[in-house]
C-alpha positions as a Markdown table, in Angstrom:
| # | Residue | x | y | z |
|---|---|---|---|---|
| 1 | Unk | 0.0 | 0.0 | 0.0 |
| 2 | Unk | 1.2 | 3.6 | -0.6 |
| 3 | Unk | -0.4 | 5.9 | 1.9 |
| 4 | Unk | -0.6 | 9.6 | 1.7 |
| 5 | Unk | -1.4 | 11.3 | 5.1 |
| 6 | Unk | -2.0 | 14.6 | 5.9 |
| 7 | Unk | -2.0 | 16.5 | 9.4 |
| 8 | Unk | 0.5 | 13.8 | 10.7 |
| 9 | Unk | 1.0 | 16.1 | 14.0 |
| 10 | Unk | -2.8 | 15.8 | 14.9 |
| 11 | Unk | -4.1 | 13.3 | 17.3 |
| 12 | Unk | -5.3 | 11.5 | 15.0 |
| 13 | Unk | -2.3 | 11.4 | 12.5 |
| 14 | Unk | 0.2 | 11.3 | 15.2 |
| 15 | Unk | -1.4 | 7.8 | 15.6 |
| 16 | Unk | -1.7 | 6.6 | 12.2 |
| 17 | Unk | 2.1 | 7.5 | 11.5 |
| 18 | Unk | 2.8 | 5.1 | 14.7 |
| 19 | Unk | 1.1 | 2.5 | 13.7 |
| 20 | Unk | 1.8 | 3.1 | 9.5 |
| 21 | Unk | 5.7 | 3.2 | 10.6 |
| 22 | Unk | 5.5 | -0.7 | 11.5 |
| 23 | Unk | 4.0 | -1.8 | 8.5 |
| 24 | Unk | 6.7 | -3.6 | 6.2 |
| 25 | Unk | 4.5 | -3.5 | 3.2 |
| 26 | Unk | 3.1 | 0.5 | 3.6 |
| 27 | Unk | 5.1 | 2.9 | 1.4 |
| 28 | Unk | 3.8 | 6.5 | 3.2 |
| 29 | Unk | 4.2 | 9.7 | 2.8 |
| 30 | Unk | 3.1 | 11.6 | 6.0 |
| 31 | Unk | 3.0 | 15.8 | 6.1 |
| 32 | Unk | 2.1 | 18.1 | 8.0 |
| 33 | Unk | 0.7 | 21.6 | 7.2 |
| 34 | Unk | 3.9 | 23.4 | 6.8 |
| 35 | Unk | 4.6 | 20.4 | 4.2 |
| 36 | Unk | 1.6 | 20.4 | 2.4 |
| 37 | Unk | -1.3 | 23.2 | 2.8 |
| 38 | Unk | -4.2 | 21.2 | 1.6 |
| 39 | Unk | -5.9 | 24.5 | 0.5 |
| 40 | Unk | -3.5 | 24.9 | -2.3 |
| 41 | Unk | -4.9 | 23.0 | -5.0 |
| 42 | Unk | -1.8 | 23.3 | -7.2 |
| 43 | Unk | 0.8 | 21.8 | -4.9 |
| 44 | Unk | -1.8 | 18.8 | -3.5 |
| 45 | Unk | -1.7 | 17.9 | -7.3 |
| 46 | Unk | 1.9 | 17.8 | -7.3 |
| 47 | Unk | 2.4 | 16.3 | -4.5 |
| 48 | Unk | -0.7 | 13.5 | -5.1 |
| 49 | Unk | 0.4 | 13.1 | -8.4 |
| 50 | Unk | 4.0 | 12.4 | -7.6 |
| 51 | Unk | 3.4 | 9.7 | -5.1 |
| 52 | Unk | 0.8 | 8.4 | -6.2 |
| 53 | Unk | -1.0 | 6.7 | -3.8 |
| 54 | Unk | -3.5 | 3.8 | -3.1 |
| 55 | Unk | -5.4 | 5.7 | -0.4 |
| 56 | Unk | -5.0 | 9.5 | 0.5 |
| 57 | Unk | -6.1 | 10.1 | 4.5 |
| 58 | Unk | -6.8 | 13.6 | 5.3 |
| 59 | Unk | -6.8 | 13.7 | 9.4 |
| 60 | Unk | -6.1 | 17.9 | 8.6 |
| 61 | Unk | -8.5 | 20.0 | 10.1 |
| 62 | Unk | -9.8 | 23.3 | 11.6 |
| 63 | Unk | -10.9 | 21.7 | 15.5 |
| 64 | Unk | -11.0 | 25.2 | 17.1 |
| 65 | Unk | -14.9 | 25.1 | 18.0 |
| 66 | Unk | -15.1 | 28.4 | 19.6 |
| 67 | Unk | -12.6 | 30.1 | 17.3 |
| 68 | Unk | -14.7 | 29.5 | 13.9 |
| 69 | Unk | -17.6 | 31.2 | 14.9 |
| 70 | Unk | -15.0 | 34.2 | 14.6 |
| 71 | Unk | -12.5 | 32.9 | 11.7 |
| 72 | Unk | -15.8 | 30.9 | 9.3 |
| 73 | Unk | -13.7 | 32.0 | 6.4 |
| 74 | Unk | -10.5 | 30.1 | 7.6 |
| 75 | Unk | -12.5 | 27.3 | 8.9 |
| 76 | Unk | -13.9 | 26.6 | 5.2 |
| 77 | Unk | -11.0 | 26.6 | 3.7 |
| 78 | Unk | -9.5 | 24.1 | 5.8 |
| 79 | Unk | -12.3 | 21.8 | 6.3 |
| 80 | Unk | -14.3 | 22.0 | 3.6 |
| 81 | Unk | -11.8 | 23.9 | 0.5 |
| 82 | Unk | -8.7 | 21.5 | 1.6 |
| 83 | Unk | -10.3 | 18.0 | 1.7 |
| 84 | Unk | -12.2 | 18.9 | -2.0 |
| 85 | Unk | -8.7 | 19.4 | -3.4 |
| 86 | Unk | -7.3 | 16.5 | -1.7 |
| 87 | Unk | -10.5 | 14.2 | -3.5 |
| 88 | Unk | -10.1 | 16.0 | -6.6 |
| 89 | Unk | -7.1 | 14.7 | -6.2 |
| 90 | Unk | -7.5 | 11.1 | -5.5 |
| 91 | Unk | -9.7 | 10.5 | -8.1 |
| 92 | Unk | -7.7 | 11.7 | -11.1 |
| 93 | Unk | -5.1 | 9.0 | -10.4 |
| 94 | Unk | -7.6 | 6.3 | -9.2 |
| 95 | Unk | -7.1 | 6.3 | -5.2 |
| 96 | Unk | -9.7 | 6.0 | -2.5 |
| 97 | Unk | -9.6 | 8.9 | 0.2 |
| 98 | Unk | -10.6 | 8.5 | 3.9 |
| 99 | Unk | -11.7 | 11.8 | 5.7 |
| 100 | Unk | -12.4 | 12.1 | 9.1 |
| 101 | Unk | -15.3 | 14.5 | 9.8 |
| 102 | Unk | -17.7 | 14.8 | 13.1 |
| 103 | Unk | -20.7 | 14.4 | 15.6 |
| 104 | Unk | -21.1 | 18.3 | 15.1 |
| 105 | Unk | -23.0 | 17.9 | 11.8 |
| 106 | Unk | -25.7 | 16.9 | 14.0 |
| 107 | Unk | -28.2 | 19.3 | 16.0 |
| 108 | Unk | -27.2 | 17.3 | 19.1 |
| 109 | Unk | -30.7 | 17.4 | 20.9 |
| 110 | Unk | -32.0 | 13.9 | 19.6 |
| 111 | Unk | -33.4 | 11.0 | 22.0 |
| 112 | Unk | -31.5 | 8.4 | 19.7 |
| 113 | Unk | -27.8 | 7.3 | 18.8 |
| 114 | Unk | -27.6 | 9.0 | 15.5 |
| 115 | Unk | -27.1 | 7.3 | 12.5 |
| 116 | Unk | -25.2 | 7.8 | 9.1 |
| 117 | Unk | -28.7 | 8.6 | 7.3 |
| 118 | Unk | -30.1 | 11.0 | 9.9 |
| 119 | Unk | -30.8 | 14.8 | 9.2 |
| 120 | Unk | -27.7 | 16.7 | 9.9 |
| 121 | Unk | -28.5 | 20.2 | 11.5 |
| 122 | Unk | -24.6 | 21.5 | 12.6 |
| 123 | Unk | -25.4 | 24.6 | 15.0 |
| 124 | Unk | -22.1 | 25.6 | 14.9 |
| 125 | Unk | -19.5 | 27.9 | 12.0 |
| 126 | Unk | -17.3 | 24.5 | 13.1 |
| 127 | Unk | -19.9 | 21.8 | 12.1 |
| 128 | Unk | -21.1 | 24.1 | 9.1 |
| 129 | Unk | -17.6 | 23.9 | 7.6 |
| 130 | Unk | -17.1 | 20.1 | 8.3 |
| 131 | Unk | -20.5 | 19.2 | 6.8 |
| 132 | Unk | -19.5 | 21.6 | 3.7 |
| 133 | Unk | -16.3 | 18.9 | 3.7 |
| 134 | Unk | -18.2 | 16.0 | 4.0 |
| 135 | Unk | -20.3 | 17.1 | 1.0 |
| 136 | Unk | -17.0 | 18.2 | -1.2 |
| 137 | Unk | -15.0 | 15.1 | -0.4 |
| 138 | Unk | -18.6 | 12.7 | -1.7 |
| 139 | Unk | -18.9 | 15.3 | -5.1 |
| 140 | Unk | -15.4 | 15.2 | -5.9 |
| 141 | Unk | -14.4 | 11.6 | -5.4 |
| 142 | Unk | -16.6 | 8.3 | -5.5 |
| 143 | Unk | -14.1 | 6.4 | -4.0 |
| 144 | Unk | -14.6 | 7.9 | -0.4 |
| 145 | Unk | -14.8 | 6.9 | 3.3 |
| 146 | Unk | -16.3 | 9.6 | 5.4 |
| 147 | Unk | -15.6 | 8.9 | 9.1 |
| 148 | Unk | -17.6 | 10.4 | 11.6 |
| 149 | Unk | -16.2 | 10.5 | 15.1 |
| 150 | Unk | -16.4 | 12.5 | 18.5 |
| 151 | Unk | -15.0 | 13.5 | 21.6 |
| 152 | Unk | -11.5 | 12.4 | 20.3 |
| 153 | Unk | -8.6 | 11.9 | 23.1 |
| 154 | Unk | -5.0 | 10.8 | 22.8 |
| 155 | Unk | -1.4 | 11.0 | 23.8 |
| 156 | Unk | -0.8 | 13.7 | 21.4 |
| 157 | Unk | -2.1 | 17.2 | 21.4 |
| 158 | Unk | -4.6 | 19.0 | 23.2 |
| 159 | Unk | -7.9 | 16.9 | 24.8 |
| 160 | Unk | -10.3 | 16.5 | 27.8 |
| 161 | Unk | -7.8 | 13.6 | 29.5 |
| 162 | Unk | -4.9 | 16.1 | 29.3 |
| 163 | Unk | -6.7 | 18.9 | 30.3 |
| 164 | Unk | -8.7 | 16.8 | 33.6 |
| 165 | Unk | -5.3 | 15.3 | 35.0 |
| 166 | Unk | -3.6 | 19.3 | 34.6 |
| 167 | Unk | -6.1 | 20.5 | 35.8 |
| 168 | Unk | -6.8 | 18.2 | 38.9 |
| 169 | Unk | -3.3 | 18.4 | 40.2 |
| 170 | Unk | -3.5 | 22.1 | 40.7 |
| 171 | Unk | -6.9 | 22.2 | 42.2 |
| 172 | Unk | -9.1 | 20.4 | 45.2 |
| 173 | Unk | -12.3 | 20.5 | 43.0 |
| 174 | Unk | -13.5 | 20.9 | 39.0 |
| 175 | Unk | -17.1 | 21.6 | 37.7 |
| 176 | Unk | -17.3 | 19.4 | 34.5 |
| 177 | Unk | -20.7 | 19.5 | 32.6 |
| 178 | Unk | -22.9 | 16.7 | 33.4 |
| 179 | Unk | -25.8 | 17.0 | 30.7 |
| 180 | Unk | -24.1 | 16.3 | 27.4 |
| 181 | Unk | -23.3 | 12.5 | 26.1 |
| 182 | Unk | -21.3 | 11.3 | 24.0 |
| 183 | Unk | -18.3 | 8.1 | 23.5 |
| 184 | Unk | -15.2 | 9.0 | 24.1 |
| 185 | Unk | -13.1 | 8.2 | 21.4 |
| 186 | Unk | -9.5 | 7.2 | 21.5 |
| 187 | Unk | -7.4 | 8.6 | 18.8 |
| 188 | Unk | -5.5 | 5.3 | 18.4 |
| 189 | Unk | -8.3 | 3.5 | 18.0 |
| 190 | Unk | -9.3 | 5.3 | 15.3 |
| 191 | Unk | -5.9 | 4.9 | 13.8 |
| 192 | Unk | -6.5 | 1.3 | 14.1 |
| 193 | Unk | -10.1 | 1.7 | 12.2 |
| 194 | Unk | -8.7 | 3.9 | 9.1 |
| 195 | Unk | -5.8 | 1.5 | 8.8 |
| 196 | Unk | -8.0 | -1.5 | 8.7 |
| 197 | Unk | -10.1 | 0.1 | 6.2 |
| 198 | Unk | -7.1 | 0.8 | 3.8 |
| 199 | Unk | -6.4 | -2.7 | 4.1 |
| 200 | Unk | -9.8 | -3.9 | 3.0 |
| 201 | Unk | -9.8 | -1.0 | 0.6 |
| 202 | Unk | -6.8 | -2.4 | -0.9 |
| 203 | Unk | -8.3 | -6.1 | -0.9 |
| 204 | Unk | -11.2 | -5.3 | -2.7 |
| 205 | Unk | -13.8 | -3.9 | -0.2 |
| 206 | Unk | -15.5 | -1.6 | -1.9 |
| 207 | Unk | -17.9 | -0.6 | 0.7 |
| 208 | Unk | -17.4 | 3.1 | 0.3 |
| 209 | Unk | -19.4 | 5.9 | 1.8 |
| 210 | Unk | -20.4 | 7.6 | 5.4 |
| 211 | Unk | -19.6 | 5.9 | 8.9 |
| 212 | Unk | -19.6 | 6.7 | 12.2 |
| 213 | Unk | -17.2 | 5.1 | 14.5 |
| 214 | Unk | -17.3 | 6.8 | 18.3 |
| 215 | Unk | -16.0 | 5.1 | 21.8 |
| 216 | Unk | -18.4 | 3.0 | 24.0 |
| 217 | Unk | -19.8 | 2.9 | 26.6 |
| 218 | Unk | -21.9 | 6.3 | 25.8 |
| 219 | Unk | -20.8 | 9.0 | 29.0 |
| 220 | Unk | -21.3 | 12.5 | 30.0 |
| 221 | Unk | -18.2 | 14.9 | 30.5 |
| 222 | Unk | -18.6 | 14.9 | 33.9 |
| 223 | Unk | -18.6 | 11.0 | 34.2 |
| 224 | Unk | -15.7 | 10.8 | 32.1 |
| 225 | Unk | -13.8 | 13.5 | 34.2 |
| 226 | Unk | -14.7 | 11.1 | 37.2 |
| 227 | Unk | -12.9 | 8.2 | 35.7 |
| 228 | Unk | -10.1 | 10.1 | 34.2 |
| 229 | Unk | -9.7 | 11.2 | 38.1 |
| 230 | Unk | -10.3 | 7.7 | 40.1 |
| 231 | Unk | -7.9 | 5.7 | 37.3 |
| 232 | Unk | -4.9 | 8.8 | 37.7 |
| 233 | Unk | -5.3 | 8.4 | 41.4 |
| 234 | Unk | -4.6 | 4.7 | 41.1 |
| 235 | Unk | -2.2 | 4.8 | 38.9 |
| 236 | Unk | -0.5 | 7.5 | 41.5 |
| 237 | Unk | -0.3 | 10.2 | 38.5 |
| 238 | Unk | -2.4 | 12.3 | 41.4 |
| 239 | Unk | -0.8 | 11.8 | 45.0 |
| 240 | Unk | -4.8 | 13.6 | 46.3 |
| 241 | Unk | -8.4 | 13.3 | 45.9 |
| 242 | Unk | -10.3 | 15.8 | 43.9 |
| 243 | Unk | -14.2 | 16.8 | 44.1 |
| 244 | Unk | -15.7 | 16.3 | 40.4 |
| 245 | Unk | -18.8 | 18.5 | 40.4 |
| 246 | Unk | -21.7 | 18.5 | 38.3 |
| 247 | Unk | -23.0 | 21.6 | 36.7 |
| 248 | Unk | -25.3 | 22.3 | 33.3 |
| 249 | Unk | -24.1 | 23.4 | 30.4 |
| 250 | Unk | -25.9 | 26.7 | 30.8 |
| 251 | Unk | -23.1 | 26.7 | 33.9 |
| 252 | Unk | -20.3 | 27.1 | 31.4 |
| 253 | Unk | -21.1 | 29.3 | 28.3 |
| 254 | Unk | -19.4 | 28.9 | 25.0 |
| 255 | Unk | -18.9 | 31.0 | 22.2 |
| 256 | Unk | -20.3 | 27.7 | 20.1 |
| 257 | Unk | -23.1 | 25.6 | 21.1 |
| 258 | Unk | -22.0 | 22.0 | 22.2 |
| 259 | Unk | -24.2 | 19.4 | 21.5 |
| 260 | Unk | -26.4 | 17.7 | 24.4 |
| 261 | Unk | -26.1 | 14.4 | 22.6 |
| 262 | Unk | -23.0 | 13.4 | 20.4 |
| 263 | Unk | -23.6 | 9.7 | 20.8 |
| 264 | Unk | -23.2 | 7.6 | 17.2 |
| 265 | Unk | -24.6 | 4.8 | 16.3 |
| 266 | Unk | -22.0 | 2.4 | 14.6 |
| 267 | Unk | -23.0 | -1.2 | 13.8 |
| 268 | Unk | -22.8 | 0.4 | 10.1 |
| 269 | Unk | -19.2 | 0.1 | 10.3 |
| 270 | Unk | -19.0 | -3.2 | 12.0 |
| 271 | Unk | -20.8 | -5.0 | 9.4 |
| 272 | Unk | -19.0 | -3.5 | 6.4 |
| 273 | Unk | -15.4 | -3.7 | 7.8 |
| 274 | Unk | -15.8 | -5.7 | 11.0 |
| 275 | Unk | -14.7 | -2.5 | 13.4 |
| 276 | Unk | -16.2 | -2.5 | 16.7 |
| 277 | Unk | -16.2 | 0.4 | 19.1 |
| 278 | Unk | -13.6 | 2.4 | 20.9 |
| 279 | Unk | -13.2 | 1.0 | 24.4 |
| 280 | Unk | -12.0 | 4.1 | 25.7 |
| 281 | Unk | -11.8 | 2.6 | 29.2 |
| 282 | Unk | -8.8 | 0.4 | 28.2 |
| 283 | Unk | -7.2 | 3.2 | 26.8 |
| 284 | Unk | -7.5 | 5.0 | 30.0 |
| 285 | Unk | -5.7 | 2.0 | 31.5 |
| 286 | Unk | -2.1 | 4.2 | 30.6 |
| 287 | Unk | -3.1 | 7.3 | 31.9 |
| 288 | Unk | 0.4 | 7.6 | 32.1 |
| 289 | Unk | 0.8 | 8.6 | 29.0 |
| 290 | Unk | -1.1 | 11.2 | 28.6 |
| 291 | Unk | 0.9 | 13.7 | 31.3 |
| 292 | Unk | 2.7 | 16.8 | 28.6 |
């Protein structure tokens, strides 16, 4: 397989270079945004057309929620201007592309898990752009895998774990918001999923199209700030007890709306590729790991 990546310094692409790297028979190319600016159209055709890959995963993105509502016009162009060019792309030389998109294209107040085929509704400049993105990357290339995911966490970069265990070891109490649910996601994990999908991509599995793939079991923020807490304090990465309080979202004000339910519904992946959930709990098993 040759492999293009972009955004290899992300969370997520940190994790796909890790696990690319130990692959004897992936050729990859992995940049990062001073490497390849996926809103130039001229050099991602250069670049695409020189390697030529099998697959092209775009883990670049605009993820500064709050930040879009002011900056919509650089948000765009990231996540919705960049990943057209990138599946423009891929399909003038005949490669699949995998682009990772968002719970955020959803209004966030249904009853029910959502599903690939449900009405999306973003309330935010942030999900607006990534839904624009979703809909480039499908025009532009047939050949695609759009994967939907949420509350993402991981060794690299900036997250919820990181900030919890910094936060807790400066402070006798947090208020974390306890009326929005979601899976948390762990960023290798998802790693693991894209890679498995390249493979079967590769083989001959042709199931292209929109997934969701999202940790389990479904949480709020403040439950998962309570088990971030109890496994760092048994792991000794917090030598005291901290007070995890409850409070509503209307509590902590945003300049972007966060949804009240983020939680995806993905047995459409598991029967196409055989990927089951995140189990974010064992990834919290090395909290270790997570200290910057």
């Amino acid at each position: 397989m040759k492999i293009l990546v972009t955004g290899k310094n992300g969370q997520i692409g940190s994790s796909l270079v890790a696990q690319l790297n130990t692959m004897p028979d992936v050729t990859l190319l992995a940049l990062d945004r001073d490497q390849l600016d996926i809103t130039d159209s001229i050099n991602v055709n250069k670049i695409v057309a020189e390697f030529n890959p099998n697959i092209i995963i775009n883990a670049a993105a605009y993820t500064g929620v709050d930040k879009a509502e002011q900056q919509p016009e650089l948000a765009y162009a990231v996540n919705r201007d960049g990943p057209y060019n990138l599946a423009i792309a891929a399909n003038q030389i005949n490669a699949a592309i995998i682009h990772i998109s968002t719970d955020y294209v959803f209004a966030g107040d249904s009853a029910e898990c959502y599903v690939e085929t449900d009405n999306t509704e973003p309330q935010t400049g942030y999900g607006r752009s990534k839904l624009a993105g979703e809909q480039a990357v499908i025009s532009a290339c047939s050949r695609h895998i759009i994967l939907r995911t949420a509350w993402v966490f991981g060794e690299h970069g900036n997250n919820f774990v990181k900030t919890m265990l910094r936060l807790a070891k400066t402070r006798d109490a947090l208020d974390v918001v306890a009326d929005q649910f979601g899976g948390p996601t762990y960023a290798g994990d998802i790693a693991t999923a894209i890679v498995t999908i390249s493979k079967q991509i590769v083989n001959g599995n042709q199931a292209y199209g929109l997934y969701h793939f999202s940790g389990f079991p479904y949480i709020s923020w403040h439950a998962f700030a309570l088990q971030i807490v109890d496994v760092a304090l048994e792991q000794g990465v917090l030598t005291h007890s901290i007070q995890v309080n409850p409070i509503t979202t209307q509590d902590y004000p945003t300049a972007a709306k966060r949804p009240a339910n983020s939680r995806l519904n993905c047995h459409k992946i598991e029967r196409a590729f055989g990927i089951q959930q995140s189990d974010w709990q064992a990834a919290l098993t090395r909290v270790k790991d997570y200290l910057s």
